[in-house]
PDB file of C-alpha atoms in Angstrom:
ATOM      1  CA  UNK L 914      61.125 -40.398  19.099  1.00 89.00           C
ATOM      2  CA  UNK L 915      64.525 -38.789  19.615  1.00 94.00           C
ATOM      3  CA  UNK L 916      67.599 -40.761  18.609  1.00 96.00           C
ATOM      4  CA  UNK L 917      71.179 -40.086  19.644  1.00 97.00           C
ATOM      5  CA  UNK L 918      74.264 -41.335  17.865  1.00 97.00           C
ATOM      6  CA  UNK L 919      77.842 -40.869  18.996  1.00 98.00           C
ATOM      7  CA  UNK L 920      80.628 -40.610  16.502  1.00 97.00           C
ATOM      8  CA  UNK L 921      84.381 -40.178  16.608  1.00 97.00           C
ATOM      9  CA  UNK L 922      87.667 -42.032  16.418  1.00 96.00           C
ATOM     10  CA  UNK L 923      87.923 -45.449  17.988  1.00 95.00           C
ATOM     11  CA  UNK L 924      91.578 -45.127  18.908  1.00 97.00           C
ATOM     12  CA  UNK L 925      93.331 -42.146  20.448  1.00 97.00           C
ATOM     13  CA  UNK L 926      97.012 -41.947  21.283  1.00 97.00           C
ATOM     14  CA  UNK L 927      98.101 -41.209  24.853  1.00 97.00           C
ATOM     15  CA  UNK L 928      98.420 -37.498  25.675  1.00 97.00           C
ATOM     16  CA  UNK L 929      96.256 -36.576  22.687  1.00 97.00           C
ATOM     17  CA  UNK L 930      92.710 -35.173  22.673  1.00 98.00           C
ATOM     18  CA  UNK L 931      89.630 -37.377  22.399  1.00 98.00           C
ATOM     19  CA  UNK L 932      86.851 -35.734  20.367  1.00 98.00           C
ATOM     20  CA  UNK L 933      83.329 -37.142  20.151  1.00 98.00           C
ATOM     21  CA  UNK L 934      80.138 -35.799  18.622  1.00 98.00           C
ATOM     22  CA  UNK L 935      76.593 -36.748  19.521  1.00 98.00           C
ATOM     23  CA  UNK L 936      74.170 -36.313  16.634  1.00 97.00           C
ATOM     24  CA  UNK L 937      70.589 -35.741  17.742  1.00 97.00           C
ATOM     25  CA  UNK L 938      67.736 -36.801  15.470  1.00 96.00           C
ATOM     26  CA  UNK L 939      64.018 -36.351  15.851  1.00 94.00           C
ATOM     27  CA  UNK L 940      63.966 -33.459  18.310  1.00 92.00           C
ATOM     28  CA  UNK L 941      65.647 -30.156  19.031  1.00 90.00           C
ATOM     29  CA  UNK L 942      68.446 -29.939  21.562  1.00 92.00           C
ATOM     30  CA  UNK L 943      66.781 -26.848  23.024  1.00 91.00           C
ATOM     31  CA  UNK L 944      65.636 -26.957  26.657  1.00 88.00           C
ATOM     32  CA  UNK L 945      67.606 -30.085  27.547  1.00 92.00           C
ATOM     33  CA  UNK L 946      70.661 -30.992  29.574  1.00 94.00           C
ATOM     34  CA  UNK L 947      73.047 -33.152  27.553  1.00 96.00           C
ATOM     35  CA  UNK L 948      75.419 -35.385  29.478  1.00 97.00           C
ATOM     36  CA  UNK L 949      78.404 -37.499  28.586  1.00 98.00           C
ATOM     37  CA  UNK L 950      78.764 -40.731  30.529  1.00 98.00           C
ATOM     38  CA  UNK L 951      81.316 -43.493  30.162  1.00 97.00           C
ATOM     39  CA  UNK L 952      81.871 -47.061  31.247  1.00 96.00           C
ATOM     40  CA  UNK L 953      85.405 -48.382  31.395  1.00 96.00           C
ATOM     41  CA  UNK L 954      85.927 -52.116  30.905  1.00 94.00           C
ATOM     42  CA  UNK L 955      84.741 -53.967  33.972  1.00 93.00           C
ATOM     43  CA  UNK L 956      83.770 -50.748  35.711  1.00 95.00           C
ATOM     44  CA  UNK L 957      80.606 -48.848  36.536  1.00 95.00           C
ATOM     45  CA  UNK L 958      78.974 -45.826  34.960  1.00 97.00           C
ATOM     46  CA  UNK L 959      80.782 -42.510  35.360  1.00 97.00           C
ATOM     47  CA  UNK L 960      79.162 -39.145  34.650  1.00 97.00           C
ATOM     48  CA  UNK L 961      81.629 -36.849  32.898  1.00 97.00           C
ATOM     49  CA  UNK L 962      79.637 -33.650  32.701  1.00 97.00           C
ATOM     50  CA  UNK L 963      76.753 -31.892  31.035  1.00 96.00           C
ATOM     51  CA  UNK L 964      76.166 -29.046  28.676  1.00 95.00           C
ATOM     52  CA  UNK L 965      72.863 -27.204  28.663  1.00 93.00           C
ATOM     53  CA  UNK L 966      71.433 -26.045  25.333  1.00 91.00           C
ATOM     54  CA  UNK L 967      72.421 -22.466  26.203  1.00 92.00           C
ATOM     55  CA  UNK L 968      76.063 -23.541  26.435  1.00 92.00           C
ATOM     56  CA  UNK L 969      76.426 -23.586  30.199  1.00 94.00           C
ATOM     57  CA  UNK L 970      78.472 -26.529  31.438  1.00 95.00           C
ATOM     58  CA  UNK L 971      79.232 -28.547  34.548  1.00 95.00           C
ATOM     59  CA  UNK L 972      82.082 -31.035  34.602  1.00 96.00           C
ATOM     60  CA  UNK L 973      82.919 -33.867  36.953  1.00 94.00           C
ATOM     61  CA  UNK L 974      85.909 -32.636  38.993  1.00 92.00           C
ATOM     62  CA  UNK L 975      87.442 -36.096  38.638  1.00 91.00           C
ATOM     63  CA  UNK L 976      88.396 -35.151  35.082  1.00 92.00           C
ATOM     64  CA  UNK L 977      90.732 -32.514  36.482  1.00 84.00           C
ATOM     65  CA  UNK L 978      89.694 -29.812  34.026  1.00 88.00           C
ATOM     66  CA  UNK L 979      90.506 -31.913  30.941  1.00 95.00           C
ATOM     67  CA  UNK L 980      86.962 -31.879  29.535  1.00 96.00           C
ATOM     68  CA  UNK L 981      85.250 -29.410  27.253  1.00 97.00           C
ATOM     69  CA  UNK L 982      81.626 -29.804  26.130  1.00 97.00           C
ATOM     70  CA  UNK L 983      79.656 -27.711  23.682  1.00 97.00           C
ATOM     71  CA  UNK L 984      76.431 -27.607  21.668  1.00 96.00           C
ATOM     72  CA  UNK L 985      75.687 -26.557  18.112  1.00 95.00           C
ATOM     73  CA  UNK L 986      72.000 -25.707  17.935  1.00 93.00           C
ATOM     74  CA  UNK L 987      72.028 -25.221  14.188  1.00 93.00           C
ATOM     75  CA  UNK L 988      73.506 -28.659  13.590  1.00 94.00           C
ATOM     76  CA  UNK L 989      71.653 -30.299  16.483  1.00 95.00           C
ATOM     77  CA  UNK L 990      74.907 -31.690  17.842  1.00 97.00           C
ATOM     78  CA  UNK L 991      76.608 -32.031  21.184  1.00 97.00           C
ATOM     79  CA  UNK L 992      80.363 -32.430  21.475  1.00 98.00           C
ATOM     80  CA  UNK L 993      82.912 -33.686  23.961  1.00 98.00           C
ATOM     81  CA  UNK L 994      86.622 -33.030  23.966  1.00 98.00           C
ATOM     82  CA  UNK L 995      88.838 -34.682  26.540  1.00 97.00           C
ATOM     83  CA  UNK L 996      92.485 -33.715  26.421  1.00 97.00           C
ATOM     84  CA  UNK L 997      95.637 -35.406  27.679  1.00 97.00           C
ATOM     85  CA  UNK L 998      94.089 -38.870  27.586  1.00 97.00           C
ATOM     86  CA  UNK L 999      95.658 -41.910  29.214  1.00 97.00           C
ATOM     87  CA  UNK L1000      94.814 -45.599  29.242  1.00 97.00           C
ATOM     88  CA  UNK L1001      92.397 -44.863  32.087  1.00 97.00           C
ATOM     89  CA  UNK L1002      90.192 -43.012  29.570  1.00 97.00           C
ATOM     90  CA  UNK L1003      89.602 -46.207  27.575  1.00 98.00           C
ATOM     91  CA  UNK L1004      85.855 -46.735  27.799  1.00 97.00           C
ATOM     92  CA  UNK L1005      82.489 -46.924  26.092  1.00 97.00           C
ATOM     93  CA  UNK L1006      81.289 -43.321  25.834  1.00 98.00           C
ATOM     94  CA  UNK L1007      77.600 -42.414  25.847  1.00 98.00           C
ATOM     95  CA  UNK L1008      75.755 -39.210  25.276  1.00 98.00           C
ATOM     96  CA  UNK L1009      72.472 -38.971  27.135  1.00 97.00           C
ATOM     97  CA  UNK L1010      69.568 -36.565  27.290  1.00 96.00           C
ATOM     98  CA  UNK L1011      68.013 -35.573  30.564  1.00 94.00           C
ATOM     99  CA  UNK L1012      64.409 -34.621  31.203  1.00 92.00           C
ATOM    100  CA  UNK L1013      63.251 -31.398  29.622  1.00 88.00           C
ATOM    101  CA  UNK L1014      64.305 -28.391  31.708  1.00 85.00           C
ATOM    102  CA  UNK L1015      64.660 -30.515  34.852  1.00 90.00           C
ATOM    103  CA  UNK L1016      68.194 -31.080  36.033  1.00 93.00           C
ATOM    104  CA  UNK L1017      67.109 -33.658  38.602  1.00 95.00           C
ATOM    105  CA  UNK L1018      65.330 -35.824  36.050  1.00 95.00           C
ATOM    106  CA  UNK L1019      66.638 -39.130  34.716  1.00 97.00           C
ATOM    107  CA  UNK L1020      68.688 -39.758  31.598  1.00 97.00           C
ATOM    108  CA  UNK L1021      65.713 -40.618  29.433  1.00 95.00           C
ATOM    109  CA  UNK L1022      67.480 -41.173  26.129  1.00 96.00           C
ATOM    110  CA  UNK L1023      70.902 -42.625  25.356  1.00 97.00           C
ATOM    111  CA  UNK L1024      73.078 -43.120  22.350  1.00 97.00           C
ATOM    112  CA  UNK L1025      74.244 -46.613  21.535  1.00 96.00           C
ATOM    113  CA  UNK L1026      77.689 -45.836  22.900  1.00 97.00           C
ATOM    114  CA  UNK L1027      81.024 -45.330  21.182  1.00 97.00           C
ATOM    115  CA  UNK L1028      84.068 -47.379  22.201  1.00 97.00           C
ATOM    116  CA  UNK L1029      87.315 -45.495  22.595  1.00 98.00           C
ATOM    117  CA  UNK L1030      90.669 -47.124  23.189  1.00 98.00           C
ATOM    118  CA  UNK L1031      93.661 -45.061  24.255  1.00 98.00           C
ATOM    119  CA  UNK L1032      96.711 -46.698  22.778  1.00 95.00           C
ATOM    120  CA  UNK L1033      99.781 -45.900  20.763  1.00 93.00           C
TER     121      UNK L1033
ATOM    122  CA  UNK S 859      81.712 -36.389  46.482  1.00 80.00           C
ATOM    123  CA  UNK S 860      78.581 -38.389  47.138  1.00 86.00           C
ATOM    124  CA  UNK S 861      79.018 -42.168  47.304  1.00 91.00           C
ATOM    125  CA  UNK S 862      76.020 -44.336  46.459  1.00 94.00           C
ATOM    126  CA  UNK S 863      76.478 -47.858  47.767  1.00 96.00           C
ATOM    127  CA  UNK S 864      74.849 -50.898  46.196  1.00 97.00           C
ATOM    128  CA  UNK S 865      75.407 -54.608  46.809  1.00 97.00           C
ATOM    129  CA  UNK S 866      77.910 -55.830  44.246  1.00 96.00           C
ATOM    130  CA  UNK S 867      75.972 -58.897  43.157  1.00 96.00           C
ATOM    131  CA  UNK S 868      72.853 -60.985  43.570  1.00 97.00           C
ATOM    132  CA  UNK S 869      72.229 -64.520  42.332  1.00 97.00           C
ATOM    133  CA  UNK S 870      68.639 -65.729  42.281  1.00 97.00           C
ATOM    134  CA  UNK S 871      66.510 -68.358  40.590  1.00 97.00           C
ATOM    135  CA  UNK S 872      63.848 -67.536  38.024  1.00 97.00           C
ATOM    136  CA  UNK S 873      60.609 -66.497  39.668  1.00 97.00           C
ATOM    137  CA  UNK S 874      62.294 -65.092  42.761  1.00 97.00           C
ATOM    138  CA  UNK S 875      62.386 -61.444  43.818  1.00 98.00           C
ATOM    139  CA  UNK S 876      65.513 -59.303  43.549  1.00 98.00           C
ATOM    140  CA  UNK S 877      65.842 -56.423  45.982  1.00 98.00           C
ATOM    141  CA  UNK S 878      68.617 -53.930  45.265  1.00 98.00           C
ATOM    142  CA  UNK S 879      69.428 -51.157  47.707  1.00 98.00           C
ATOM    143  CA  UNK S 880      71.111 -47.831  47.024  1.00 97.00           C
ATOM    144  CA  UNK S 881      72.321 -45.940  50.058  1.00 95.00           C
ATOM    145  CA  UNK S 882      73.938 -42.561  50.363  1.00 92.00           C
ATOM    146  CA  UNK S 883      74.415 -39.719  52.792  1.00 89.00           C
ATOM    147  CA  UNK S 884      71.621 -37.122  52.781  1.00 88.00           C
ATOM    148  CA  UNK S 885      69.799 -38.428  49.724  1.00 91.00           C
ATOM    149  CA  UNK S 886      66.374 -38.423  51.320  1.00 92.00           C
ATOM    150  CA  UNK S 887      65.244 -35.447  49.243  1.00 92.00           C
ATOM    151  CA  UNK S 888      66.768 -36.576  45.950  1.00 94.00           C
ATOM    152  CA  UNK S 889      64.871 -38.261  43.147  1.00 96.00           C
ATOM    153  CA  UNK S 890      66.464 -41.639  42.469  1.00 98.00           C
ATOM    154  CA  UNK S 891      66.482 -43.290  39.062  1.00 98.00           C
ATOM    155  CA  UNK S 892      67.422 -46.844  38.095  1.00 98.00           C
ATOM    156  CA  UNK S 893      69.034 -48.219  34.940  1.00 98.00           C
ATOM    157  CA  UNK S 894      69.482 -51.711  33.553  1.00 98.00           C
ATOM    158  CA  UNK S 895      72.807 -52.195  31.761  1.00 97.00           C
ATOM    159  CA  UNK S 896      73.696 -55.196  29.637  1.00 95.00           C
ATOM    160  CA  UNK S 897      77.254 -55.671  28.296  1.00 91.00           C
ATOM    161  CA  UNK S 898      78.038 -53.426  25.365  1.00 89.00           C
ATOM    162  CA  UNK S 899      74.573 -51.875  25.326  1.00 92.00           C
ATOM    163  CA  UNK S 900      73.181 -48.517  26.289  1.00 93.00           C
ATOM    164  CA  UNK S 901      71.602 -48.292  29.731  1.00 96.00           C
ATOM    165  CA  UNK S 902      67.841 -48.569  29.871  1.00 97.00           C
ATOM    166  CA  UNK S 903      65.809 -46.566  32.360  1.00 97.00           C
ATOM    167  CA  UNK S 904      63.582 -48.924  34.359  1.00 98.00           C
ATOM    168  CA  UNK S 905      62.407 -46.706  37.239  1.00 98.00           C
ATOM    169  CA  UNK S 906      62.534 -42.926  37.642  1.00 98.00           C
ATOM    170  CA  UNK S 907      61.627 -40.419  40.337  1.00 97.00           C
ATOM    171  CA  UNK S 908      61.986 -43.115  42.998  1.00 97.00           C
ATOM    172  CA  UNK S 909      58.984 -45.191  41.956  1.00 97.00           C
ATOM    173  CA  UNK S 910      57.646 -44.282  38.510  1.00 97.00           C
ATOM    174  CA  UNK S 911      57.966 -46.664  35.574  1.00 97.00           C
ATOM    175  CA  UNK S 912      58.647 -45.424  32.046  1.00 95.00           C
ATOM    176  CA  UNK S 913      56.595 -46.857  29.242  1.00 94.00           C
ATOM    177  CA  UNK S 914      58.130 -50.145  28.215  1.00 90.00           C
ATOM    178  CA  UNK S 915      59.381 -51.035  31.688  1.00 95.00           C
ATOM    179  CA  UNK S 916      57.601 -54.190  32.848  1.00 95.00           C
ATOM    180  CA  UNK S 917      55.337 -53.925  35.917  1.00 96.00           C
ATOM    181  CA  UNK S 918      57.654 -56.438  37.608  1.00 97.00           C
ATOM    182  CA  UNK S 919      60.013 -53.519  38.200  1.00 98.00           C
ATOM    183  CA  UNK S 920      59.207 -51.201  41.094  1.00 97.00           C
ATOM    184  CA  UNK S 921      61.050 -48.671  43.198  1.00 98.00           C
ATOM    185  CA  UNK S 922      60.822 -47.059  46.595  1.00 97.00           C
ATOM    186  CA  UNK S 923      62.741 -44.510  48.634  1.00 97.00           C
ATOM    187  CA  UNK S 924      62.815 -44.035  52.370  1.00 95.00           C
ATOM    188  CA  UNK S 925      65.298 -41.833  54.146  1.00 94.00           C
ATOM    189  CA  UNK S 926      68.797 -42.315  52.803  1.00 95.00           C
ATOM    190  CA  UNK S 927      68.048 -45.596  51.016  1.00 97.00           C
ATOM    191  CA  UNK S 928      66.346 -46.236  47.699  1.00 97.00           C
ATOM    192  CA  UNK S 929      65.335 -49.709  46.589  1.00 98.00           C
ATOM    193  CA  UNK S 930      64.699 -51.365  43.244  1.00 98.00           C
ATOM    194  CA  UNK S 931      62.582 -54.511  43.342  1.00 98.00           C
ATOM    195  CA  UNK S 932      62.317 -56.971  40.484  1.00 98.00           C
ATOM    196  CA  UNK S 933      59.582 -59.533  41.000  1.00 98.00           C
ATOM    197  CA  UNK S 934      59.203 -62.842  39.204  1.00 97.00           C
ATOM    198  CA  UNK S 935      62.745 -62.759  37.866  1.00 97.00           C
ATOM    199  CA  UNK S 936      63.261 -63.862  34.281  1.00 97.00           C
ATOM    200  CA  UNK S 937      66.430 -64.762  32.409  1.00 97.00           C
ATOM    201  CA  UNK S 938      66.106 -61.537  30.413  1.00 96.00           C
ATOM    202  CA  UNK S 939      66.542 -59.551  33.663  1.00 97.00           C
ATOM    203  CA  UNK S 940      70.139 -60.690  34.016  1.00 97.00           C
ATOM    204  CA  UNK S 941      72.091 -57.439  33.899  1.00 97.00           C
ATOM    205  CA  UNK S 942      73.819 -54.815  36.007  1.00 98.00           C
ATOM    206  CA  UNK S 943      71.575 -52.275  37.719  1.00 98.00           C
ATOM    207  CA  UNK S 944      72.640 -48.773  38.692  1.00 98.00           C
ATOM    208  CA  UNK S 945      70.951 -46.133  40.772  1.00 98.00           C
ATOM    209  CA  UNK S 946      71.512 -42.491  39.902  1.00 98.00           C
ATOM    210  CA  UNK S 947      70.536 -39.079  41.211  1.00 97.00           C
ATOM    211  CA  UNK S 948      71.268 -35.380  40.997  1.00 96.00           C
ATOM    212  CA  UNK S 949      73.195 -34.288  44.079  1.00 94.00           C
ATOM    213  CA  UNK S 950      72.132 -30.727  44.765  1.00 92.00           C
ATOM    214  CA  UNK S 951      74.784 -30.394  47.492  1.00 90.00           C
ATOM    215  CA  UNK S 952      77.643 -30.772  45.024  1.00 90.00           C
ATOM    216  CA  UNK S 953      75.806 -29.875  41.793  1.00 92.00           C
ATOM    217  CA  UNK S 954      76.709 -33.046  40.033  1.00 94.00           C
ATOM    218  CA  UNK S 955      75.184 -36.350  39.011  1.00 97.00           C
ATOM    219  CA  UNK S 956      76.099 -39.507  40.875  1.00 96.00           C
ATOM    220  CA  UNK S 957      75.798 -43.154  39.929  1.00 97.00           C
ATOM    221  CA  UNK S 958      75.688 -46.045  42.332  1.00 97.00           C
ATOM    222  CA  UNK S 959      78.405 -48.668  42.324  1.00 96.00           C
ATOM    223  CA  UNK S 960      76.204 -51.088  40.425  1.00 97.00           C
ATOM    224  CA  UNK S 961      74.671 -54.481  41.217  1.00 98.00           C
ATOM    225  CA  UNK S 962      75.126 -57.493  38.959  1.00 98.00           C
ATOM    226  CA  UNK S 963      72.000 -59.626  38.977  1.00 98.00           C
ATOM    227  CA  UNK S 964      72.498 -63.226  37.875  1.00 97.00           C
ATOM    228  CA  UNK S 965      69.501 -65.413  37.141  1.00 97.00           C
ATOM    229  CA  UNK S 966      70.526 -68.974  37.909  1.00 93.00           C
TER     230      UNK S 966
END
């Protein structure tokens, strides 16, 4: 059974870069789409983007080109970097795995979520 | 971008049936998935591909999709079902994922 665990700082200063890593245990990251999704306090779920295991990416335009996602196959990790953060980026951040080689499939597996607060 | 509209909230007594709609423009060919989200926890997939249930999802949960509206039905509501529910799909017109606005289900 695959397990995902997000890790990173809990507080990021405004205008700085948020960096999160999703560690994947129990399965290879090959053949899957890996998404980052967040939920701001009192708000709904927001898809931020995905990275495929081959490194191809697709970002939500709402992030205005601030996001960068990557994979490290050797380490079985997926990463998110979000630059120029503001208070609006305060949220619980999740990594999620889609269905194998099927972009239209559901997010079958999720990390437990990592809270990030943007504050000086 | 695609907007998926859900009722904001439902309040029902235990044993009743919750019906949650998810409407969007031109989604008739999309596969719709549903998640249960409790505060501070990771979302849990309860229905996928419009009407399939993953292992571990109780049979009380069912889904359907007709035209531009998908529906999640929760029968015989229990206190443990109190949560927010979100629909989600892959929008092939814009090449991005979309989540619904979310429905808070309260079990009285």
